[in-house]
mmCIF file of C-alpha atoms in Angstrom:
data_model
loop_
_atom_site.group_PDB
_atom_site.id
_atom_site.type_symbol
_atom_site.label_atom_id
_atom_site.label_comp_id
_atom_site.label_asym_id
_atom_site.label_seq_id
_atom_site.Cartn_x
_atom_site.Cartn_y
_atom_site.Cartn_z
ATOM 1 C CA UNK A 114 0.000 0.000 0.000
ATOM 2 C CA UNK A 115 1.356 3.015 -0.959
ATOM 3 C CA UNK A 116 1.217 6.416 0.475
ATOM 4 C CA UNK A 117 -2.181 7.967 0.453
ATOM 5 C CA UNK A 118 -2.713 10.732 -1.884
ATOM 6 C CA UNK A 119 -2.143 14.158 -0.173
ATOM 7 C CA UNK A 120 -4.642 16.576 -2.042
ATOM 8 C CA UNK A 121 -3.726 20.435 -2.373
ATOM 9 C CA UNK A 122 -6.400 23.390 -1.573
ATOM 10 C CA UNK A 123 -3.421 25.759 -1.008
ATOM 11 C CA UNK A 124 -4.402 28.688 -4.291
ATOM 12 C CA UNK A 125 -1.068 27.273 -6.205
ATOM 13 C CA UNK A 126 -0.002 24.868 -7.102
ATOM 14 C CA UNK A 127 -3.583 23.560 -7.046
ATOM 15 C CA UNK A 128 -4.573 20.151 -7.672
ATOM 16 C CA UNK A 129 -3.884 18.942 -11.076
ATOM 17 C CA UNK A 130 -5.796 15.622 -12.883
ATOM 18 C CA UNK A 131 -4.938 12.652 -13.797
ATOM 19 C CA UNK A 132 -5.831 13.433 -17.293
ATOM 20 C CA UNK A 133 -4.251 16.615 -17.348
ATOM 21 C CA UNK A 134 -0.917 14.525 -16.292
ATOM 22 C CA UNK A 135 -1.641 11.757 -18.988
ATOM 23 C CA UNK A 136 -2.244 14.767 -21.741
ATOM 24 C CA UNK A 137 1.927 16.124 -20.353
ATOM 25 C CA UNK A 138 2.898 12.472 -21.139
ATOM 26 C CA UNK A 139 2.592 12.456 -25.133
ATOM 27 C CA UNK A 140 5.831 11.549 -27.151
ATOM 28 C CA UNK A 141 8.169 14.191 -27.493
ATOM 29 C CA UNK A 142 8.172 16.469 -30.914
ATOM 30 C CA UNK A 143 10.984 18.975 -31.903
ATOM 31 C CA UNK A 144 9.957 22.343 -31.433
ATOM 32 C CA UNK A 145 11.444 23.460 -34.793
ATOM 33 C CA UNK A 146 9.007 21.078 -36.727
ATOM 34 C CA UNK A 147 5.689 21.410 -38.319
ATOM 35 C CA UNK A 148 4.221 19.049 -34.951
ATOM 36 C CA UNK A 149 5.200 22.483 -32.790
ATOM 37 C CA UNK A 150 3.895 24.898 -35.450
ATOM 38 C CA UNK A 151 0.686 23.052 -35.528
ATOM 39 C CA UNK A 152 -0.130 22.525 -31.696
ATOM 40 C CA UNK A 153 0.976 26.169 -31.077
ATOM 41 C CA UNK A 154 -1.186 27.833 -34.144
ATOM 42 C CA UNK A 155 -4.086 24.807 -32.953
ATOM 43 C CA UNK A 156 -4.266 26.419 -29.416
ATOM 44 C CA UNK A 157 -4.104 30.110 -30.491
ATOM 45 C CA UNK A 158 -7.611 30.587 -31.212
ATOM 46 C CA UNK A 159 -8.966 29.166 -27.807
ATOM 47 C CA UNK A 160 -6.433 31.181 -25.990
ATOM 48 C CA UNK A 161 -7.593 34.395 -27.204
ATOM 49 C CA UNK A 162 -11.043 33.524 -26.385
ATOM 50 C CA UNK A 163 -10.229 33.088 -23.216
ATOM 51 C CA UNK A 164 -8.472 36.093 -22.369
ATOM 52 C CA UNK A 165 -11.066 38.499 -24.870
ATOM 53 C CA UNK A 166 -8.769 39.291 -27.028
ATOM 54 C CA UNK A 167 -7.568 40.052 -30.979
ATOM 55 C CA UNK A 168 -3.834 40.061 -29.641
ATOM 56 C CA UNK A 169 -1.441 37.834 -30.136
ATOM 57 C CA UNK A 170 -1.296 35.305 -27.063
ATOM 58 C CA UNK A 171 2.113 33.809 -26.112
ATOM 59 C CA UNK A 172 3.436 30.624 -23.467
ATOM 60 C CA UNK A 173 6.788 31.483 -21.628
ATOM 61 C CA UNK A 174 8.859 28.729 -20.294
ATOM 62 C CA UNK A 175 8.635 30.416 -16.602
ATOM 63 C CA UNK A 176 7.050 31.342 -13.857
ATOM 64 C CA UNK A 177 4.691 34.021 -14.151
ATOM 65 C CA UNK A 178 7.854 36.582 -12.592
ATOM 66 C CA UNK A 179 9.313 35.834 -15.574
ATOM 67 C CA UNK A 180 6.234 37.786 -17.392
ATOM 68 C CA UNK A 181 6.646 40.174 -14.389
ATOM 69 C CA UNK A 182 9.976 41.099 -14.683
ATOM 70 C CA UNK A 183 9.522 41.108 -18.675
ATOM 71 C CA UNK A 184 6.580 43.778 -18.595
ATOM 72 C CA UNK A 185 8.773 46.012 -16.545
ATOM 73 C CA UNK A 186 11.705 45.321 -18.956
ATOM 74 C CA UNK A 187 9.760 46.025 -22.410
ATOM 75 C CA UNK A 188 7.536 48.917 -21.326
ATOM 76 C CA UNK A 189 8.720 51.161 -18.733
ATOM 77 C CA UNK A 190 10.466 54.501 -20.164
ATOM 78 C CA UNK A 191 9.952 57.882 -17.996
ATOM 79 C CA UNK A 192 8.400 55.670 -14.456
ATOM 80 C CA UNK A 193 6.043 53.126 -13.297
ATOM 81 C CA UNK A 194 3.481 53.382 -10.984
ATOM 82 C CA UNK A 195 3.231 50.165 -9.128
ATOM 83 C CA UNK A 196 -0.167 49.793 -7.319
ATOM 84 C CA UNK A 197 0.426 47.537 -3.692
ATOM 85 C CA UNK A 198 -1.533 45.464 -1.899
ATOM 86 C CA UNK A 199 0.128 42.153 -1.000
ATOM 87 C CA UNK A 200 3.218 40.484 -1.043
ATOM 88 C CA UNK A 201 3.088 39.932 -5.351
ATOM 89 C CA UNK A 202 2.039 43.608 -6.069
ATOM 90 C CA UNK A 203 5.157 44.878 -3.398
ATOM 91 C CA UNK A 204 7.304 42.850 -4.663
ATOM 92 C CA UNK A 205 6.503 44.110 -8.484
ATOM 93 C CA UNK A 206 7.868 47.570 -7.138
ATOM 94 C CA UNK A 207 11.331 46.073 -5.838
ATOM 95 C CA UNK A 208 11.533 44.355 -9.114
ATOM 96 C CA UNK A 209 11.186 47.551 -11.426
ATOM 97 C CA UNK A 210 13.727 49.460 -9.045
ATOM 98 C CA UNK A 211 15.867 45.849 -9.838
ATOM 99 C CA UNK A 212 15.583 46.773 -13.259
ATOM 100 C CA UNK A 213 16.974 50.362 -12.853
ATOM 101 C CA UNK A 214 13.687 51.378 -13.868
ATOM 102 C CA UNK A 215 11.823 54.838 -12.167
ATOM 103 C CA UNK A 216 8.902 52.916 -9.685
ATOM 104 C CA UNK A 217 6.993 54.394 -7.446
ATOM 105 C CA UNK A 218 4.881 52.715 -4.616
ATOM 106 C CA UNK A 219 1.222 53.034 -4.846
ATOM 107 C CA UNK A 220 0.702 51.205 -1.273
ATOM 108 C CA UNK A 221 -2.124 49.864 0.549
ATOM 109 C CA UNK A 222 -2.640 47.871 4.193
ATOM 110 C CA UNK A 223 -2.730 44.867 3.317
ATOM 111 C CA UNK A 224 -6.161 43.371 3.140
ATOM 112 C CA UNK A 225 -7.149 46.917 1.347
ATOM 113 C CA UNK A 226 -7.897 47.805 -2.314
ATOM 114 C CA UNK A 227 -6.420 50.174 -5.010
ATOM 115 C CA UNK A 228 -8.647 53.199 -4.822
ATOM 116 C CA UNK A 229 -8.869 53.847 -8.481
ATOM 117 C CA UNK A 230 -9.274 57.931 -7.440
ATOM 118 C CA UNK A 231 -5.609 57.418 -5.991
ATOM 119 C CA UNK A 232 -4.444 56.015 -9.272
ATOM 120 C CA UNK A 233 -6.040 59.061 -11.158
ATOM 121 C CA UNK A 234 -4.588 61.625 -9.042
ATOM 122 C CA UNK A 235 -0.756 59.776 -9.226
ATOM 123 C CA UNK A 236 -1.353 59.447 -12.898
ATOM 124 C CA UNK A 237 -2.232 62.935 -13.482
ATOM 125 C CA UNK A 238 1.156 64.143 -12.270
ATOM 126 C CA UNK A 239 2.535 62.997 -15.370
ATOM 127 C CA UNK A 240 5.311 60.911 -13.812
ATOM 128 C CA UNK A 241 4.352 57.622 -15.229
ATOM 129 C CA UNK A 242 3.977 56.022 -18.661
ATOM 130 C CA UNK A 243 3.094 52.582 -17.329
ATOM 131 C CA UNK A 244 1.161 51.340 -14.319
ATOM 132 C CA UNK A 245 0.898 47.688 -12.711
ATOM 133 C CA UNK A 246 -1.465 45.685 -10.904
ATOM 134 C CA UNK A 247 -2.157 42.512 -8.947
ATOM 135 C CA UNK A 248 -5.849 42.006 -10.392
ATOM 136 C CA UNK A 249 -6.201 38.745 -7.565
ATOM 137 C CA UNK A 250 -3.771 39.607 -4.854
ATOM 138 C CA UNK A 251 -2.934 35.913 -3.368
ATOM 139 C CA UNK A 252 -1.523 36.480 -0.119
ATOM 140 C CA UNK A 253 -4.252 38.743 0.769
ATOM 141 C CA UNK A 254 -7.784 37.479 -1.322
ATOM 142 C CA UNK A 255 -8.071 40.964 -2.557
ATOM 143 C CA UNK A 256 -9.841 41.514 -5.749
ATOM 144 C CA UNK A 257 -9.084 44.915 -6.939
ATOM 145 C CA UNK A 258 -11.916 46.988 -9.087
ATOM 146 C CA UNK A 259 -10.303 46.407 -12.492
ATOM 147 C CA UNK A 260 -13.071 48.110 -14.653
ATOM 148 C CA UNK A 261 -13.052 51.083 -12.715
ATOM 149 C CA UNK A 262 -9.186 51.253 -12.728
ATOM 150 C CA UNK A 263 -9.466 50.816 -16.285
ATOM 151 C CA UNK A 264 -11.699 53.446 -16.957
ATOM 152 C CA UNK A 265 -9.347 55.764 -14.969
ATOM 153 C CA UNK A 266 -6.313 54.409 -17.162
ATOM 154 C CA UNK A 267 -8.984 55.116 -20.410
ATOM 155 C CA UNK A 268 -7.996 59.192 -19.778
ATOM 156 C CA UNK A 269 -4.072 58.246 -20.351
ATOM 157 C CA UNK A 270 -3.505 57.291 -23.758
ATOM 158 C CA UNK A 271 -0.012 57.132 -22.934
ATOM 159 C CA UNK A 272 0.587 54.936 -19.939
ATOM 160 C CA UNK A 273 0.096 51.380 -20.719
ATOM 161 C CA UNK A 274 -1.573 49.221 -17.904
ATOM 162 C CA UNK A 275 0.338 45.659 -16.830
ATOM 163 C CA UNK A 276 -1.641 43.372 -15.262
ATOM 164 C CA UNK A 277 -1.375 39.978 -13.502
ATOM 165 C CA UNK A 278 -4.057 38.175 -13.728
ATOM 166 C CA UNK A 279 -1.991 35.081 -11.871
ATOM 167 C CA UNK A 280 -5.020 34.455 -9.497
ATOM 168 C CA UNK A 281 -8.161 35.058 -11.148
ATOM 169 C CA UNK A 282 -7.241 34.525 -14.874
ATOM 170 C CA UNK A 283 -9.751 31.651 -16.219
ATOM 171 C CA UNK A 284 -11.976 31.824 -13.334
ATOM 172 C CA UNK A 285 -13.874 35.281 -13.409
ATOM 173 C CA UNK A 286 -14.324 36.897 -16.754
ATOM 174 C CA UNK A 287 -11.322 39.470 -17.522
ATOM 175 C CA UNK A 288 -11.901 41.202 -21.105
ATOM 176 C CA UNK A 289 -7.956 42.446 -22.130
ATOM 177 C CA UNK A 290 -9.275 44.682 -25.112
ATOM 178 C CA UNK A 291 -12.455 45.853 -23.661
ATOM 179 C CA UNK A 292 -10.655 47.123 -20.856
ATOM 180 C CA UNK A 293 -7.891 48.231 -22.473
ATOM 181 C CA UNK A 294 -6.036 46.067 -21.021
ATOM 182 C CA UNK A 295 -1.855 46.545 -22.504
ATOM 183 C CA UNK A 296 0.014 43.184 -20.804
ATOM 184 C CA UNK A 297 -2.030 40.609 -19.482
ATOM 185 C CA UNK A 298 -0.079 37.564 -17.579
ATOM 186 C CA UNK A 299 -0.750 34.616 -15.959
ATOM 187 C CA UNK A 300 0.098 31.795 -14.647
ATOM 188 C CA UNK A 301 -0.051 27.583 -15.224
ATOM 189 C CA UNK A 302 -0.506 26.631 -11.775
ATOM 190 C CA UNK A 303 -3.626 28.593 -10.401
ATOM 191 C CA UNK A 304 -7.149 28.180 -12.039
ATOM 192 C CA UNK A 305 -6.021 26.587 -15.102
ATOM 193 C CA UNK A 306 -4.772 23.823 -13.145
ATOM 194 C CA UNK A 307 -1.568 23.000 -14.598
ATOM 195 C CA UNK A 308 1.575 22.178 -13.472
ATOM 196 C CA UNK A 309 4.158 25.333 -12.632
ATOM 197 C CA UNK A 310 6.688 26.196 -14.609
ATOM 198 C CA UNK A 311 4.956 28.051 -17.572
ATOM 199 C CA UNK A 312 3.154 31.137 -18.190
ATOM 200 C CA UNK A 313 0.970 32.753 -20.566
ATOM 201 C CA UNK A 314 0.489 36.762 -21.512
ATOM 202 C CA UNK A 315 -0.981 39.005 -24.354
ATOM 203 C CA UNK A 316 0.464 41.895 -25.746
ATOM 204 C CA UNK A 317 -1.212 45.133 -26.973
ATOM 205 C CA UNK A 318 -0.413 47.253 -30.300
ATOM 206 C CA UNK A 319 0.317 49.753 -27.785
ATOM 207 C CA UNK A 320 2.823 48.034 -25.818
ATOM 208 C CA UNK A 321 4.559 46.788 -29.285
ATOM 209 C CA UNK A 322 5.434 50.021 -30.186
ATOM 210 C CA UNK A 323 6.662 50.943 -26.695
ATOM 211 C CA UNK A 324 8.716 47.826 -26.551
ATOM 212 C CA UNK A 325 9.977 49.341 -29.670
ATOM 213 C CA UNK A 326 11.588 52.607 -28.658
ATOM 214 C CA UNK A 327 12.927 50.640 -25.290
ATOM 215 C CA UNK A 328 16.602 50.017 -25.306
ATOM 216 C CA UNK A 329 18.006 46.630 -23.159
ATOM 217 C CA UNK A 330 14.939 44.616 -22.931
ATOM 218 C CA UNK A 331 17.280 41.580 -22.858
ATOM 219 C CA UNK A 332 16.696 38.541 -24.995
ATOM 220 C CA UNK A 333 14.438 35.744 -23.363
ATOM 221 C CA UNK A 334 11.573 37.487 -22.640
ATOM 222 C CA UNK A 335 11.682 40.223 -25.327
ATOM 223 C CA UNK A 336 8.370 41.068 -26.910
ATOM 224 C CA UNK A 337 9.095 41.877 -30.411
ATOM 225 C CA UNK A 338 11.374 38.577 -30.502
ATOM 226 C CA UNK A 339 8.270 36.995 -29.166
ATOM 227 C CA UNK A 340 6.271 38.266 -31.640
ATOM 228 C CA UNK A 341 8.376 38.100 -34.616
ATOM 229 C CA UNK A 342 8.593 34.192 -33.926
ATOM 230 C CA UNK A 343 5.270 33.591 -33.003
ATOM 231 C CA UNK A 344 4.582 34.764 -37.071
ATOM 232 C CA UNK A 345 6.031 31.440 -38.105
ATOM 233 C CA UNK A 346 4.594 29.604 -34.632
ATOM 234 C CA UNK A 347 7.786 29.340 -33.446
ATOM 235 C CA UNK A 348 8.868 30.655 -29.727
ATOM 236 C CA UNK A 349 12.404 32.756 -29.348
ATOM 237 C CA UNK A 350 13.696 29.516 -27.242
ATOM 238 C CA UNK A 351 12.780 25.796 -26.589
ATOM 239 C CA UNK A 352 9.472 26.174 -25.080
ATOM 240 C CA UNK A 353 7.736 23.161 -22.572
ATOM 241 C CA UNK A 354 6.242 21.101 -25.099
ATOM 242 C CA UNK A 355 4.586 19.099 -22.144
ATOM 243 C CA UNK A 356 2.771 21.659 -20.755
ATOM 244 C CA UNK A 357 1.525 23.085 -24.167
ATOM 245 C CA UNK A 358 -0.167 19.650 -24.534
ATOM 246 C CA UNK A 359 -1.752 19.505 -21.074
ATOM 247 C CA UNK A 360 -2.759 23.471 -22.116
ATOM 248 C CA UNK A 361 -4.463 22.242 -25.467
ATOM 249 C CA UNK A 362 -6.203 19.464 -23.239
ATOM 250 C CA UNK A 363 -7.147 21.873 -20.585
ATOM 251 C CA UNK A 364 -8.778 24.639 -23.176
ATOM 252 C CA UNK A 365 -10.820 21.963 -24.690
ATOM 253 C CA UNK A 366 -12.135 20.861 -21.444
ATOM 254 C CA UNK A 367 -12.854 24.309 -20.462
ATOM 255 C CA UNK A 368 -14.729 25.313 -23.243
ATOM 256 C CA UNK A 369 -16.458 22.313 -23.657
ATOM 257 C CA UNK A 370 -17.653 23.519 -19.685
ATOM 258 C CA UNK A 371 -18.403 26.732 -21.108
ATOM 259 C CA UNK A 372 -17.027 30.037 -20.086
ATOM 260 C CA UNK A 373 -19.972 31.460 -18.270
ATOM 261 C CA UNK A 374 -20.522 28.179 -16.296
ATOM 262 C CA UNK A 375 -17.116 27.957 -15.438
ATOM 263 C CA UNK A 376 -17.051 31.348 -13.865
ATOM 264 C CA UNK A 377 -20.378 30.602 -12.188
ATOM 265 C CA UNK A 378 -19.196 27.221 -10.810
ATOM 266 C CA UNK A 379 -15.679 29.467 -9.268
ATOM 267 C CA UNK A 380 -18.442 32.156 -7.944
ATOM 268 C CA UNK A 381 -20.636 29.384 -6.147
ATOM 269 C CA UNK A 382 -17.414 27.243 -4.830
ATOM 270 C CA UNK A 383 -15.732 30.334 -3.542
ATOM 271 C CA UNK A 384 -19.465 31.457 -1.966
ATOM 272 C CA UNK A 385 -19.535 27.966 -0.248
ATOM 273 C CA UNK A 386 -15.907 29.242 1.553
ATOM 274 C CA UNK A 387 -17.457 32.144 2.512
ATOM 275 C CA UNK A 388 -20.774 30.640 3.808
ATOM 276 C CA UNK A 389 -18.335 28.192 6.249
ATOM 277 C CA UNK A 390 -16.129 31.549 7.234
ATOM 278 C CA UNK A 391 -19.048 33.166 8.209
ATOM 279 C CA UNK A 392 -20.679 30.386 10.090
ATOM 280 C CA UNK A 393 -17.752 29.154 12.384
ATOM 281 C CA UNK A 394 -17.422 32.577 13.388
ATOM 282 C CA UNK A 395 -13.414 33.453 11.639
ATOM 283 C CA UNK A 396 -13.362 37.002 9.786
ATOM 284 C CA UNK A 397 -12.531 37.826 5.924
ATOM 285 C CA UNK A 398 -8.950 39.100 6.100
ATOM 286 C CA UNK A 399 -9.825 41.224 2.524
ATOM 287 C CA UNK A 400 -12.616 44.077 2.741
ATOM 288 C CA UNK A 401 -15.674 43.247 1.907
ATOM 289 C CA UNK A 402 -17.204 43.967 -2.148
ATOM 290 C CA UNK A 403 -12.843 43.325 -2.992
ATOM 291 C CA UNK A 404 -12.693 39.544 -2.378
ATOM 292 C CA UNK A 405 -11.110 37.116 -5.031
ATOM 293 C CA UNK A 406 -13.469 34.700 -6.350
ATOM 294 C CA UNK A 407 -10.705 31.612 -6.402
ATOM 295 C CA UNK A 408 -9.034 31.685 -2.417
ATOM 296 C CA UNK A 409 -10.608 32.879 0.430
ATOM 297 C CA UNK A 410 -7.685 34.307 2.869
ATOM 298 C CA UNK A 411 -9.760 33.760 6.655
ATOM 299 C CA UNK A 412 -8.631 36.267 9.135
ATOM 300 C CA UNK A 413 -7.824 34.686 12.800
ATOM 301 C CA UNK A 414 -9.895 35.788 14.545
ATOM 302 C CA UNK A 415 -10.657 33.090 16.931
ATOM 303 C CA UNK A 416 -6.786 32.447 17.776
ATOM 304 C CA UNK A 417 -6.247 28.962 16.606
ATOM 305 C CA UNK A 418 -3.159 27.573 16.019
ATOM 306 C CA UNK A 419 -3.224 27.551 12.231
ATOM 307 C CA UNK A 420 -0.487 25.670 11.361
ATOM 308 C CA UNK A 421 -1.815 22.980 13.632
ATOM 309 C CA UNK A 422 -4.578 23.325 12.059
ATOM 310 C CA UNK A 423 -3.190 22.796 8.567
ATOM 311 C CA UNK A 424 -1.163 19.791 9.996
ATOM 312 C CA UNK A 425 -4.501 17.924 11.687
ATOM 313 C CA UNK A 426 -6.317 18.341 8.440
ATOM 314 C CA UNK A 427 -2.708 16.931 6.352
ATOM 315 C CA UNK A 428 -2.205 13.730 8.743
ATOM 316 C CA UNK A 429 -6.111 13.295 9.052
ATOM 317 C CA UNK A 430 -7.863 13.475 5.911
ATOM 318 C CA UNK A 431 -4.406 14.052 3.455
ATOM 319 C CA UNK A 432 -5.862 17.732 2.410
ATOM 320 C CA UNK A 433 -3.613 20.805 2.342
ATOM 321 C CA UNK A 434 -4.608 24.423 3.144
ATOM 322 C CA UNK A 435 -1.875 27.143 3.420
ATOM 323 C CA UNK A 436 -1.318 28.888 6.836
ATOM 324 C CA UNK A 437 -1.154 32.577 5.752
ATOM 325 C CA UNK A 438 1.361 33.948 3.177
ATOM 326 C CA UNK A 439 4.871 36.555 4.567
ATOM 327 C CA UNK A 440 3.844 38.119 6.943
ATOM 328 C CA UNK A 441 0.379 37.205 7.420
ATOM 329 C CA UNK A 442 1.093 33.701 8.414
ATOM 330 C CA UNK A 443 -0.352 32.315 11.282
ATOM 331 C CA UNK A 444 -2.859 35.291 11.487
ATOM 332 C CA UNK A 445 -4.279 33.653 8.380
ATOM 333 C CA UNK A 446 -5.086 31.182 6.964
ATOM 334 C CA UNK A 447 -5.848 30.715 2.635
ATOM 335 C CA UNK A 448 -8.224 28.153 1.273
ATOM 336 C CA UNK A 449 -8.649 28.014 -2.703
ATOM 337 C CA UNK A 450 -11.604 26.822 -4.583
ATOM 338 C CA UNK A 451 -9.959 27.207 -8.121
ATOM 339 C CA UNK A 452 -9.444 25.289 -11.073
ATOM 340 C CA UNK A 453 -11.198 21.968 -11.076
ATOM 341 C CA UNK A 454 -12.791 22.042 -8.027
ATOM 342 C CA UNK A 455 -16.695 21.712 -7.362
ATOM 343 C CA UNK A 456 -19.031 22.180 -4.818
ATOM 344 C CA UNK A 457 -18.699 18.965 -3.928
ATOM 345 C CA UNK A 458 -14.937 18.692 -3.384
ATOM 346 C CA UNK A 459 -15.227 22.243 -1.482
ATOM 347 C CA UNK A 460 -17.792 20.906 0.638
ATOM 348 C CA UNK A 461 -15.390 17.891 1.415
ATOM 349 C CA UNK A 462 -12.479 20.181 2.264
ATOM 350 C CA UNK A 463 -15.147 22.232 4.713
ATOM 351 C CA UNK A 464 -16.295 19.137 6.994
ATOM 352 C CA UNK A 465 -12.748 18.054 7.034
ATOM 353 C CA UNK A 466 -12.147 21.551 8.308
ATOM 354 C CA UNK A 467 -14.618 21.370 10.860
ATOM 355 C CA UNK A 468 -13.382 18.077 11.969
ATOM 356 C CA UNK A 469 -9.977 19.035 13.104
ATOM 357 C CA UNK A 470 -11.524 22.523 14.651
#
C-alpha cells in the first residue's frame, strides 16, 4: 500500500488531474518542426477567447515573474506606478527598481484595495507612462476593481496598464481589449490547473510600439522577438512542449464547460468558503465587495493555532490548506476553490475543516 494521496487546496499549485498529467505524457516532438507549429497555431484561437482578445497570445517557459519582470523590462520609459496590496504587487515595485527602472509605490494595508481615485490623481502628475497591478492579490484574497481602474487608465492614452491576472485569470471573466487592457499575464498553476513552470500573456499594439523605442529589454523574454517568432509559430527559445499539450487538453475541457458556467461554478465554490467563514465565526482578512473569487484568505480571529490546524487536516484526511502567506502567516489562513474544483470537493475540504476545529 502506498502512500495515500495528499490533495492540495493551497491557491497554487492547485490540484492537477490525472488526465491533465496523462495529456503532459505524449511523445516528445521537436519544437522546430511542423508538430510544434501546428499545436501552437491549434491552441491560439482558444487562448484568445479566453483572455477576450484580438492580440497575439504567447506561453513562456517560466514562472509568471518571468512575465513580471519582462513587462517592466519592455515597457517602462519615464516611471512606473506600481499599485500595492500584498506580497506579489510589493514585490513588483522592488523588481522595477531591480531593473533600474523609475517605480513608485502606490501602497495599501494589506487586506485593502487600489482606490482607483488614488491612481487618477498619481497618474495625473505625469510621472508615469506605465502602471501595474495585482488584479487577484494571493496572499491577501483581494480583488481589486479592475473596470473602474481601467476606466481611470482610459484618460491616459499614454501609460500602458500591466496586469497579472496570476489568481483570477480563467476563473472570473477578464476582457484584455475591452478594458484596455496593454500586458495581461498569468500563470499555469492557479485556475487553469496546470503544473508550474509556464506562463501565458498578451500583448497590446500599444505596448509593441513601446517595446519598440525601449533600449536593453534583454533577450528571453523580449516582446518583439516573441512576436516576430510567433509569425512562423515558433517561440524565441525551446518552449515546454509538455505543458503546451496539457494546455491544449485543458482549453478543450474548459470550453467544452463553457465560459460562463465555469465562472459561475468558481463564484458558487468560492461562496460555499465564505458561507463556512461566516458560520464558524473566523473574519474575511480582505474588505468586503474586494474579495477574489478563487481563495478565500480567513482572518484569525478566533486564535487557533493555524499551522496545527493545517497539519490535523494533512495527517487526518491528506488535504492541504496554506497557513497565511509573509507576513500574514499564522494570522491567516488561505483556502482556494480554483481550477477543477466543485461544490462537492469544497464541501469535502469544509467538513474536514470542521473536523480538526
Amino acid at each position: 500500500m502506498g502512500k495515500p494521496h495528499v490533495k492540495l487546496f493551497i491557491p497554487g499549485p492547485v490540484e492537477v488531474s490525472p488526465e491533465t498529467f496523462a495529456a503532459m505524457s505524449q511523445p516528445m516532438i521537436g519544437h522546430r518542426g511542423s508538430g510544434f507549429q501546428d499545436l501552437y497555431a491549434g491552441i491560439q484561437p482558444k487562448l484568445q477567447a479566453l483572455l477576450f482578445t484580438k492580440n497575439p497570445v504567447f506561453i513562456s517557459t517560466s514562472s509568471a515573474w518571468g512575465v513580471m519582470e519582462a513587462s517592466i523590462r519592455n515597457l517602462v520609459d519615464r516611471g512606473v506606478l506600481c499599485c500595492m496590496c500584498g506580497a506579489f504587487s510589493d514585490k513588483w515595485f522592488d523588481v522595477a527598481r531591480r531593473c533600474g527602472k523609475k517605480a513608485e509605490p502606490l501602497e495599501v494595508e494589506w487586506g485593502k484595495h487600489i482606490d482607483p481615485k488614488e491612481v487618477d490623481r498619481q497618474l495625473a502628475t505625469g510621472k508615469f507612462d506605465t502602471v501595474t497591478l495585482t488584479h487577484s492579490e494571493t496572499s491577501t484574497g483581494v480583488m481589486n476593481p479592475l473596470p473602474e481602474i481601467c476606466c481611470v487608465l482610459a484618460k491616459y492614452p499614454d501609460v500602458a496598464l500591466i496586469v497579472d491576472t496570476v489568481s483570477s485569470f480563467s476563473a472570473v471573466k477578464i476582457e484584455m481589449d475591452a478594458h484596455g487592457i496593454d500586458v495581461m499575464l498569468t500563470g499555469a498553476q492557479k485556475a487553469l490547473a496546470l503544473p508550474p513552470g509556464f506562463s501565458l500573456f498578451s500583448v497590446s499594439e500599444k505596448a509593441f510600439a513601446r517595446a519598440e523605442k525601449i533600449p536593453n529589454r534583454g533577450f528571453y523574454f523580449d516582446f518583439l522577438e516573441f512576436r516576430k517568432e510567433q509569425a512562423q509559430w515558433m517561440t524565441p527559445s525551446t518552449p515546454s512542449i509538455g505543458h503546451i499539450h496539457a494546455l491544449q487538453f485543458k482549453l478543450d475541457e474548459i470550453f467544452e464547460e463553457g465560459l460562463e458556467e465555469r465562472f459561475a461554478r468558481h463564484a458558487r465554490t468560492n461562496a460555499l468558503v465564505h458561507d463556512w467563514v461566516r458560520r464558524t465565526g473566523f473574519d474575511f482578512f480582505a474588505e468586503e465587495g474586494f474579495r477574489s473569487k478563487t481563495l478565500t484568505c480567513v482572518e484569525n480571529s478566533k486564535g487557533i493555532d493555524v499551522l496545527e490546524l493545517a497539519r490535523k487536516l494533512r495527517e487526518k484526511h491528506h488535504l492541504v490548506i496554506d497557513p497565511g502567506y509573509g507576513k500574514i502567516r499564522g494570522q491567516t489562513f488561505r483556502l482556494s476553490n480554483m481550477g477543477d474544483e466543485t461544490e462537492e470537493t469544497v464541501s469535502h475540504l469544509l467538513v474536514c475543516l470542521d473536523d480538526v476545529l
